[in-house]
Short mmCIF file of C-alpha atoms in Angstrom, two decimals:
data_model
loop_
_atom_site.label_atom_id
_atom_site.label_comp_id
_atom_site.label_asym_id
_atom_site.label_seq_id
_atom_site.Cartn_x
_atom_site.Cartn_y
_atom_site.Cartn_z
CA UNK A 1 -0.18 0.20 0.29
CA UNK A 2 2.63 2.71 1.26
CA UNK A 3 6.16 2.06 -0.56
CA UNK A 4 9.05 4.06 -0.41
CA UNK A 5 12.17 4.41 -2.30
CA UNK A 6 15.10 5.39 -2.09
CA UNK A 7 14.26 8.22 -0.49
CA UNK A 8 17.57 11.28 0.22
CA UNK A 9 17.27 14.03 2.91
CA UNK A 10 18.66 17.24 2.73
CA UNK A 11 18.82 19.95 5.04
CA UNK A 12 20.94 23.39 4.00
CA UNK A 13 24.74 21.37 4.23
CA UNK A 14 23.96 19.03 5.52
CA UNK A 15 22.45 14.79 4.32
CA UNK A 16 20.80 13.54 6.61
CA UNK A 17 19.39 9.67 5.25
CA UNK A 18 20.24 7.88 2.43
CA UNK A 19 18.86 4.90 -0.01
CA UNK A 20 15.78 4.71 3.09
CA UNK A 21 12.63 2.37 1.45
CA UNK A 22 9.81 0.71 3.10
CA UNK A 23 6.88 -0.93 2.07
CA UNK A 24 3.75 -1.13 4.40
CA UNK A 25 0.24 -3.60 4.16
CA UNK A 26 -2.32 -2.83 5.68
CA UNK A 27 -1.92 -3.86 9.43
CA UNK A 28 1.71 -3.13 9.54
CA UNK A 29 3.31 -0.93 11.86
CA UNK A 30 6.65 1.14 11.55
CA UNK A 31 8.97 1.99 14.38
CA UNK A 32 11.32 5.11 13.07
CA UNK A 33 14.61 4.37 15.94
CA UNK A 34 17.79 7.44 15.54
CA UNK A 35 19.51 9.68 17.26
CA UNK A 36 18.39 13.63 17.90
CA UNK A 37 18.95 14.91 14.25
CA UNK A 38 19.20 12.16 12.69
CA UNK A 39 15.79 13.16 10.38
CA UNK A 40 13.10 11.30 11.34
CA UNK A 41 10.37 14.27 11.95
CA UNK A 42 12.04 15.50 8.70
CA UNK A 43 11.51 11.44 7.34
CA UNK A 44 7.54 12.21 8.92
CA UNK A 45 6.78 15.35 6.73
CA UNK A 46 8.65 13.17 3.69
CA UNK A 47 5.76 10.47 4.00
CA UNK A 48 2.45 13.80 4.51
CA UNK A 49 3.92 15.53 1.14
CA UNK A 50 5.31 18.46 3.37
CA UNK A 51 8.84 18.08 2.12
CA UNK A 52 9.83 16.51 -1.10
CA UNK A 53 12.26 14.71 -1.21
CA UNK A 54 15.94 15.67 -2.73
CA UNK A 55 15.44 11.58 -4.88
CA UNK A 56 13.78 8.56 -4.29
CA UNK A 57 9.21 8.80 -3.86
CA UNK A 58 7.14 7.74 -2.45
CA UNK A 59 3.41 5.47 -3.55
CA UNK A 60 0.29 5.00 -1.97
CA UNK A 61 -1.32 2.16 -3.63
CA UNK A 62 0.70 2.26 -6.69
CA UNK A 63 0.86 6.08 -6.99
CA UNK A 64 2.57 8.99 -6.48
CA UNK A 65 1.61 11.15 -3.44
CA UNK A 66 2.20 14.11 -5.60
CA UNK A 67 0.24 12.98 -8.01
CA UNK A 68 -3.01 11.93 -5.59
CA UNK A 69 -2.70 14.58 -3.76
CA UNK A 70 -6.31 15.75 -1.90
CA UNK A 71 -7.90 12.78 -1.96
CA UNK A 72 -4.27 10.54 -0.89
CA UNK A 73 -4.32 13.63 2.01
CA UNK A 74 -7.86 12.28 3.28
CA UNK A 75 -6.54 9.21 3.89
CA UNK A 76 -3.48 10.09 5.90
CA UNK A 77 -3.13 11.53 9.51
CA UNK A 78 -0.81 12.92 11.38
CA UNK A 79 -0.36 14.13 14.24
CA UNK A 80 3.73 16.89 14.03
CA UNK A 81 6.07 17.63 16.71
CA UNK A 82 3.42 20.38 17.52
CA UNK A 83 0.18 19.79 18.96
CA UNK A 84 -1.27 21.89 16.03
CA UNK A 85 -4.30 22.70 18.60
CA UNK A 86 -5.26 26.85 19.01
CA UNK A 87 -4.18 27.88 23.02
CA UNK A 88 -8.22 30.36 22.53
CA UNK A 89 -9.95 27.73 21.65
CA UNK A 90 -11.24 24.95 23.84
CA UNK A 91 -10.41 21.59 24.20
CA UNK A 92 -13.91 21.21 22.50
CA UNK A 93 -13.35 23.98 20.09
CA UNK A 94 -9.98 22.88 18.79
CA UNK A 95 -11.61 19.28 17.80
CA UNK A 96 -14.38 20.64 16.11
CA UNK A 97 -12.77 22.58 13.88
CA UNK A 98 -9.67 19.83 12.77
CA UNK A 99 -11.97 16.84 12.79
CA UNK A 100 -14.18 19.10 10.63
CA UNK A 101 -11.85 20.51 8.04
CA UNK A 102 -10.60 16.68 7.59
CA UNK A 103 -14.10 15.69 6.54
CA UNK A 104 -14.58 13.29 10.37
CA UNK A 105 -18.13 12.80 11.58
CA UNK A 106 -17.72 15.40 14.87
CA UNK A 107 -20.58 16.98 16.97
CA UNK A 108 -19.61 17.52 19.71
CA UNK A 109 -21.05 15.24 22.01
CA UNK A 110 -18.42 13.00 20.30
CA UNK A 111 -15.49 15.17 20.84
CA UNK A 112 -17.13 15.90 24.89
CA UNK A 113 -16.07 12.13 24.58
CA UNK A 114 -13.45 11.25 23.56
CA UNK A 115 -11.81 14.12 25.31
CA UNK A 116 -13.34 12.33 28.33
CA UNK A 117 -11.98 8.63 26.57
CA UNK A 118 -8.70 10.39 26.96
CA UNK A 119 -9.05 11.74 30.69
CA UNK A 120 -9.86 15.12 29.99
CA UNK A 121 -12.95 14.73 32.00
CA UNK A 122 -13.70 18.85 33.19
CA UNK A 123 -11.20 20.32 31.60
CA UNK A 124 -13.21 20.37 28.13
CA UNK A 125 -14.51 23.99 27.99
CA UNK A 126 -11.14 25.55 29.16
CA UNK A 127 -9.50 27.75 26.71
CA UNK A 128 -6.24 25.42 25.94
CA UNK A 129 -3.37 27.67 26.69
CA UNK A 130 -4.81 26.61 30.80
CA UNK A 131 -3.39 22.99 29.67
CA UNK A 132 -0.45 21.54 31.50
CA UNK A 133 1.45 20.37 28.19
CA UNK A 134 0.63 16.40 28.81
CA UNK A 135 -2.52 17.54 29.12
CA UNK A 136 -2.64 19.98 25.86
CA UNK A 137 -1.17 17.44 24.39
CA UNK A 138 -3.85 15.16 25.18
CA UNK A 139 -6.30 17.01 23.17
CA UNK A 140 -4.66 16.45 19.87
CA UNK A 141 -4.18 13.02 19.96
CA UNK A 142 -7.24 12.65 20.83
CA UNK A 143 -8.55 14.04 17.38
CA UNK A 144 -6.79 10.11 16.54
CA UNK A 145 -11.10 9.43 17.50
CA UNK A 146 -11.70 10.83 15.05
CA UNK A 147 -10.48 8.66 11.95
CA UNK A 148 -10.53 5.63 11.89
CA UNK A 149 -11.30 5.64 8.39
CA UNK A 150 -7.65 7.64 8.42
CA UNK A 151 -5.86 3.71 6.69
CA UNK A 152 -2.18 5.61 7.89
CA UNK A 153 -1.41 7.51 10.35
CA UNK A 154 2.17 9.43 10.63
CA UNK A 155 2.71 10.51 14.46
CA UNK A 156 5.79 12.05 15.84
CA UNK A 157 6.68 11.76 18.87
CA UNK A 158 2.72 10.74 20.12
CA UNK A 159 3.30 9.81 24.01
CA UNK A 160 5.97 12.37 24.06
CA UNK A 161 5.14 14.91 27.62
CA UNK A 162 2.12 11.38 28.76
CA UNK A 163 1.75 10.20 32.05
CA UNK A 164 2.05 5.69 31.81
CA UNK A 165 -1.74 6.15 32.35
CA UNK A 166 -2.34 8.43 28.59
CA UNK A 167 0.69 6.03 27.07
CA UNK A 168 -1.65 2.49 26.86
CA UNK A 169 -4.39 5.29 26.21
CA UNK A 170 -3.14 6.06 23.17
CA UNK A 171 -1.04 2.76 22.87
CA UNK A 172 -4.88 0.11 22.99
CA UNK A 173 -5.84 3.44 20.29
CA UNK A 174 -3.10 2.62 18.39
CA UNK A 175 -2.97 -1.01 18.33
CA UNK A 176 -7.04 -0.86 17.78
CA UNK A 177 -6.39 0.97 13.73
CA UNK A 178 -4.17 -1.52 13.45
CA UNK A 179 -5.94 -3.88 14.06
CA UNK A 180 -8.35 -2.68 12.06
CA UNK A 181 -5.85 -2.92 8.82
CA UNK A 182 -4.75 1.23 9.38
CA UNK A 183 -1.19 1.93 8.93
CA UNK A 184 0.80 3.45 11.68
CA UNK A 185 3.73 5.06 11.23
CA UNK A 186 5.73 6.40 14.72
CA UNK A 187 8.31 7.53 16.35
CA UNK A 188 9.45 7.59 20.38
CA UNK A 189 12.21 7.54 22.12
CA UNK A 190 10.10 5.87 25.29
CA UNK A 191 9.70 2.34 26.12
CA UNK A 192 6.55 1.57 24.57
CA UNK A 193 5.74 -1.81 23.27
CA UNK A 194 3.22 -2.58 20.50
CA UNK A 195 2.33 -5.32 18.88
CA UNK A 196 1.53 -5.08 15.07
CA UNK A 197 1.26 -8.69 12.57
CA UNK A 198 3.60 -6.91 10.49
CA UNK A 199 6.59 -4.60 12.82
CA UNK A 200 9.06 -2.98 10.79
CA UNK A 201 11.92 -1.05 12.87
CA UNK A 202 13.70 1.32 10.42
CA UNK A 203 16.50 2.65 12.82
CA UNK A 204 18.16 6.03 10.51
CA UNK A 205 21.71 7.63 10.15
CA UNK A 206 24.64 5.51 11.76
CA UNK B 1 -26.71 15.86 23.85
CA UNK B 2 -25.85 19.28 23.01
CA UNK B 3 -27.79 21.94 25.03
CA UNK B 4 -28.06 24.14 21.74
CA UNK B 5 -28.18 28.67 22.69
CA UNK B 6 -26.45 28.52 26.48
CA UNK B 7 -23.13 28.11 26.10
CA UNK B 8 -21.75 31.95 24.87
CA UNK B 9 -18.74 31.96 21.49
CA UNK B 10 -18.84 28.30 21.69
CA UNK B 11 -21.93 27.96 19.35
CA UNK B 12 -20.36 30.02 17.08
CA UNK B 13 -18.84 26.51 16.25
CA UNK B 14 -21.90 24.60 16.44
CA UNK B 15 -22.80 24.61 12.75
CA UNK B 16 -19.53 22.62 12.37
CA UNK B 17 -22.03 19.83 12.48
CA UNK B 18 -20.73 18.87 9.11
CA UNK B 19 -22.54 14.59 9.05
CA UNK B 20 -20.72 12.62 6.55
CA UNK B 21 -22.33 10.75 4.12
CA UNK B 22 -21.47 8.02 2.32
CA UNK B 23 -21.50 9.99 -1.54
CA UNK B 24 -18.82 12.57 -2.34
CA UNK B 25 -20.49 15.58 -0.63
CA UNK B 26 -20.54 18.71 -2.34
CA UNK B 27 -21.14 20.77 -0.07
CA UNK B 28 -17.01 19.82 1.82
CA UNK B 29 -15.54 22.78 0.49
CA UNK B 30 -18.18 25.23 1.79
CA UNK B 31 -17.86 24.30 4.89
CA UNK B 32 -14.04 23.95 4.87
CA UNK B 33 -14.06 27.12 3.64
CA UNK B 34 -16.94 28.24 6.59
CA UNK B 35 -15.21 27.00 9.58
CA UNK B 36 -11.66 28.63 8.54
CA UNK B 37 -13.95 31.83 8.44
CA UNK B 38 -15.52 31.37 11.56
CA UNK B 39 -12.36 29.93 13.10
CA UNK B 40 -10.86 33.06 12.59
CA UNK B 41 -13.13 34.96 13.63
CA UNK B 42 -13.63 33.46 17.30
CA UNK B 43 -9.85 34.24 17.69
CA UNK B 44 -9.91 37.56 17.02
CA UNK B 45 -13.31 38.00 19.45
CA UNK B 46 -11.23 36.45 22.18
CA UNK B 47 -7.87 38.81 20.85
CA UNK B 48 -9.70 42.34 20.13
CA UNK B 49 -6.90 43.56 21.71
CA UNK B 50 -4.98 42.19 18.33
CA UNK B 51 -7.74 43.70 16.27
CA UNK B 52 -7.80 47.18 18.66
CA UNK B 53 -3.93 48.75 16.94
CA UNK B 54 -4.52 48.57 13.64
CA UNK B 55 -7.70 50.20 14.30
CA UNK B 56 -5.55 53.42 16.84
CA UNK B 57 -3.25 53.21 14.14
CA UNK B 58 -5.18 54.38 11.77
CA UNK B 59 -6.65 56.61 14.14
CA UNK B 60 -4.19 58.41 15.16
CA UNK B 61 -1.82 57.95 11.56
CA UNK B 62 -5.13 60.01 9.99
CA UNK B 63 -5.36 62.45 12.75
CA UNK B 64 -2.54 63.64 12.31
CA UNK B 65 -1.92 64.96 9.71
CA UNK B 66 -4.78 67.79 9.56
CA UNK B 67 -2.86 68.40 13.21
CA UNK B 68 0.18 68.70 11.56
CA UNK B 69 -1.13 71.19 8.60
CA UNK B 70 -2.81 73.50 10.31
CA UNK B 71 -6.80 74.23 9.47
CA UNK B 72 -5.91 75.17 5.93
CA UNK B 73 -9.25 73.93 4.95
CA UNK B 74 -8.40 74.14 0.66
CA UNK B 75 -5.22 72.24 1.57
CA UNK B 76 -6.70 70.10 3.32
CA UNK B 77 -9.88 68.30 1.38
CA UNK B 78 -7.02 68.03 -1.13
CA UNK B 79 -5.13 66.15 0.16
CA UNK B 80 -6.90 63.92 2.99
CA UNK B 81 -8.06 61.25 -0.22
CA UNK B 82 -4.26 60.30 0.18
CA UNK B 83 -3.45 60.21 3.43
CA UNK B 84 -6.96 57.80 4.35
CA UNK B 85 -5.61 55.58 1.74
CA UNK B 86 -1.72 55.33 2.59
CA UNK B 87 -2.80 55.48 7.08
CA UNK B 88 -5.49 52.20 5.13
CA UNK B 89 -2.05 50.87 3.55
CA UNK B 90 0.16 51.37 6.33
CA UNK B 91 -2.97 50.27 9.24
CA UNK B 92 -3.19 46.52 6.56
CA UNK B 93 -0.02 45.93 6.25
CA UNK B 94 0.54 45.94 9.91
CA UNK B 95 -2.49 43.21 10.15
CA UNK B 96 -0.63 40.72 7.98
CA UNK B 97 2.40 39.81 10.00
CA UNK B 98 0.10 37.81 12.14
CA UNK B 99 -2.34 35.44 9.54
CA UNK B 100 -0.36 33.28 8.67
CA UNK B 101 2.38 33.21 11.83
CA UNK B 102 -0.25 32.48 14.40
CA UNK B 103 -1.49 29.36 13.02
CA UNK B 104 2.47 28.55 11.97
CA UNK B 105 4.09 29.15 15.34
CA UNK B 106 1.28 26.01 15.90
CA UNK B 107 1.03 23.59 13.85
CA UNK B 108 -2.32 24.03 13.20
CA UNK B 109 -0.19 25.51 9.32
CA UNK B 110 0.67 22.26 9.14
CA UNK B 111 -2.25 20.77 10.15
CA UNK B 112 -4.70 23.49 7.14
CA UNK B 113 -2.75 22.05 4.33
CA UNK B 114 -3.29 19.07 5.02
CA UNK B 115 -6.71 18.84 4.81
CA UNK B 116 -8.06 17.22 1.41
CA UNK B 117 -9.15 20.37 0.29
CA UNK B 118 -7.69 22.26 -1.59
CA UNK B 119 -4.54 24.49 0.45
CA UNK B 120 -6.18 27.90 -2.12
CA UNK B 121 -10.13 27.28 -1.32
CA UNK B 122 -8.65 27.88 3.55
CA UNK B 123 -6.12 30.28 2.35
CA UNK B 124 -8.76 32.72 0.81
CA UNK B 125 -10.95 31.43 3.63
CA UNK B 126 -8.54 32.81 6.27
CA UNK B 127 -7.91 36.55 4.21
CA UNK B 128 -11.96 37.09 4.43
CA UNK B 129 -11.76 36.50 7.66
CA UNK B 130 -8.98 39.18 8.19
CA UNK B 131 -10.15 41.54 5.90
CA UNK B 132 -13.45 41.23 8.09
CA UNK B 133 -11.87 42.01 11.53
CA UNK B 134 -9.15 44.51 9.81
CA UNK B 135 -10.61 45.96 7.06
CA UNK B 136 -13.70 46.61 7.07
CA UNK B 137 -13.23 48.14 10.09
CA UNK B 138 -11.15 50.52 8.41
CA UNK B 139 -14.13 51.11 5.72
CA UNK B 140 -16.64 51.95 8.35
CA UNK B 141 -13.96 54.64 9.90
CA UNK B 142 -13.05 56.25 7.01
CA UNK B 143 -16.83 58.87 6.96
CA UNK B 144 -15.56 59.50 10.47
CA UNK B 145 -11.92 60.29 9.77
CA UNK B 146 -13.19 62.13 6.54
CA UNK B 147 -14.92 64.82 8.35
CA UNK B 148 -11.79 66.41 10.21
CA UNK B 149 -10.55 67.01 6.54
CA UNK B 150 -13.46 68.36 5.92
CA UNK B 151 -14.64 66.57 3.35
CA UNK B 152 -18.61 66.46 1.58
CA UNK B 153 -20.40 63.72 1.61
CA UNK B 154 -20.90 62.57 -2.58
CA UNK B 155 -17.17 62.54 -1.28
CA UNK B 156 -16.80 60.53 1.82
CA UNK B 157 -19.16 57.67 0.09
CA UNK B 158 -16.69 57.44 -3.03
CA UNK B 159 -13.67 56.82 -0.24
CA UNK B 160 -15.88 54.48 1.81
CA UNK B 161 -16.68 52.26 -1.98
CA UNK B 162 -12.93 52.70 -3.54
CA UNK B 163 -12.07 51.59 0.24
CA UNK B 164 -14.32 48.21 -0.11
CA UNK B 165 -12.83 47.78 -3.04
CA UNK B 166 -9.47 48.22 -2.78
CA UNK B 167 -8.44 46.85 0.82
CA UNK B 168 -9.27 43.27 -0.24
CA UNK B 169 -7.10 43.61 -2.58
CA UNK B 170 -5.23 44.63 -0.17
CA UNK B 171 -5.28 41.51 2.51
CA UNK B 172 -5.15 39.21 -0.88
CA UNK B 173 -1.95 40.44 -2.48
CA UNK B 174 -0.79 40.69 1.23
CA UNK B 175 -1.27 37.21 1.35
CA UNK B 176 1.74 36.55 -0.86
CA UNK B 177 3.93 38.39 0.67
CA UNK B 178 3.34 36.95 4.18
CA UNK B 179 3.12 33.66 2.81
CA UNK B 180 6.58 34.07 1.44
CA UNK B 181 7.85 35.31 4.30
CA UNK B 182 6.90 32.68 6.78
CA UNK B 183 9.26 31.95 9.53
CA UNK B 184 12.11 34.49 8.72
CA UNK B 185 14.20 36.34 10.24
CA UNK B 186 12.59 39.92 10.33
CA UNK B 187 10.01 39.17 7.95
CA UNK B 188 8.29 42.26 8.96
CA UNK B 189 10.27 44.22 7.32
CA UNK B 190 11.20 42.14 4.21
CA UNK B 191 7.01 42.15 3.73
CA UNK B 192 6.92 45.36 3.80
CA UNK B 193 9.53 46.00 1.19
CA UNK B 194 7.87 43.05 -0.77
CA UNK B 195 4.36 43.76 -0.72
CA UNK B 196 4.09 47.50 -0.45
CA UNK B 197 4.81 47.94 -4.77
CA UNK B 198 2.30 46.02 -5.41
CA UNK B 199 -0.34 48.41 -3.30
CA UNK B 200 0.21 51.02 -5.18
CA UNK B 201 -2.09 50.27 -8.45
CA UNK B 202 -4.81 49.99 -6.09
CA UNK B 203 -3.67 53.22 -3.97
CA UNK B 204 -3.09 55.39 -6.80
CA UNK B 205 -7.06 54.55 -8.66
CA UNK B 206 -8.57 53.99 -4.48
CA UNK B 207 -7.44 58.29 -3.97
CA UNK B 208 -7.68 58.97 -7.34
CA UNK B 209 -11.31 57.75 -7.39
CA UNK B 210 -12.27 60.99 -4.72
CA UNK B 211 -10.49 63.29 -6.40
CA UNK B 212 -12.14 62.35 -9.62
CA UNK B 213 -15.66 62.59 -7.52
CA UNK B 214 -13.41 66.31 -6.17
CA UNK B 215 -13.20 67.54 -9.20
CA UNK B 216 -15.83 66.90 -11.22
CA UNK B 217 -15.59 63.93 -12.87
CA UNK B 218 -17.09 60.61 -12.09
CA UNK B 219 -14.93 58.04 -10.67
CA UNK B 220 -16.48 55.34 -12.25
CA UNK B 221 -13.24 54.82 -14.36
CA UNK B 222 -11.58 54.86 -11.34
CA UNK B 223 -13.45 52.40 -9.59
CA UNK B 224 -13.83 50.19 -12.18
CA UNK B 225 -9.93 49.28 -11.97
CA UNK B 226 -9.93 49.12 -8.43
CA UNK B 227 -12.80 46.26 -9.36
CA UNK B 228 -11.04 44.21 -12.05
CA UNK B 229 -7.93 45.05 -9.37
CA UNK B 230 -10.25 42.81 -7.19
CA UNK B 231 -11.22 39.70 -9.07
CA UNK B 232 -8.10 39.24 -10.71
CA UNK B 233 -5.97 39.11 -6.97
CA UNK B 234 -9.48 36.81 -5.83
CA UNK B 235 -9.12 34.22 -8.98
CA UNK B 236 -4.63 34.20 -7.96
CA UNK B 237 -3.46 35.27 -4.69
CA UNK B 238 -5.18 32.14 -3.49
CA UNK B 239 -3.49 30.20 -4.85
CA UNK B 240 -0.44 31.70 -5.49
CA UNK B 241 0.24 32.36 -1.21
CA UNK B 242 -1.52 28.77 -0.87
CA UNK B 243 1.75 27.96 -3.08
CA UNK B 244 4.20 30.10 -2.04
CA UNK B 245 3.04 28.54 1.64
CA UNK B 246 3.44 25.02 0.61
CA UNK B 247 7.50 26.26 0.03
CA UNK B 248 8.04 28.54 3.07
CA UNK B 249 6.66 24.97 5.20
CA UNK B 250 9.78 22.98 3.65
#
């Protein structure tokens, strides 16, 4: 389904990695590893089409993702380094906006339910500016619950700032997605056990 | 279920519930456009001070001229259109920096780029919301300020009309510059250097419309040109800005 060929990444004058490739089928889990600065985030942004590879190509169902454009972006969920939530909006409003834009079926009630599930009960109507780092990350992660239809999840450090309880909850959501035939690509420096029938470890920068 | 119309501003977001049907949703782009406009208006409402600074800047710059020039009615009347237009230009310039920088800083811009909609459409929505909070107030305030320059009712009307046609063009052209300078050091100054020269046609025909009326000629030709510039900008600027955003995000 997702096929990457000979990817090369050059930032500034430095070549971060070259000749990176993989092939992922439905239900596959790709764990991208590497030291800080080895290009993990760059690789994830490439997979999303935010960054053009210096060489190589990425194909979704046999077609280059640049050709697919919007129809590929409809299949994709990207959780970046930044939480992509607005400080001046409440947690619920943030979810309503982001999921409406993604054409996911969202209602005020379902947005609140998903926030409750991530342990944000009682914080749904506060501006996210007053939340802690971990709570903000949870708001960002609540989007996962609306993206079962997205067949490709790209998660950049999803577990950062989360407590062990929340890590387990998120790991459970990811496991459900893999069980439903979704592809998940993620990076983490934490020791989280994620099981999948096809699990690939990719180490960048030697 | 949700309590209807109980929570305060939050209600603005309620119509966001877009029922997803199995067939391709033809109204989806419209829903996305409306969603971005509502979001940006709501954010502006929560940060009124940002909007107020632009307006105060406009009011203060325009009111400085009668104080500096002195009560020479004839002189003031001739320079009024130019002064109001230049102040409007600078005020929209001032607000431009904020168009994308907030979304860029917190990562929401990446999500806009990755949304399954044409990016030009979403950029258009952002510019529309931006104009509603920074451009429209200038249009509404202009006649009040024009009074200080002893403009007659007809000139005031044309001044408003020219601003109404011209300020959206300023926002649209500015969006390209704002997208190109996103995330650069010293982006503010660079943005002015990039965008102000492009504002010149709008300035000439905007101020010219009022002058033409004052001189007894019709303003029709000037206003038509302003309208044509606006149509051109509406069609091309969002796509150019979208392209620039993609480059800035790499």
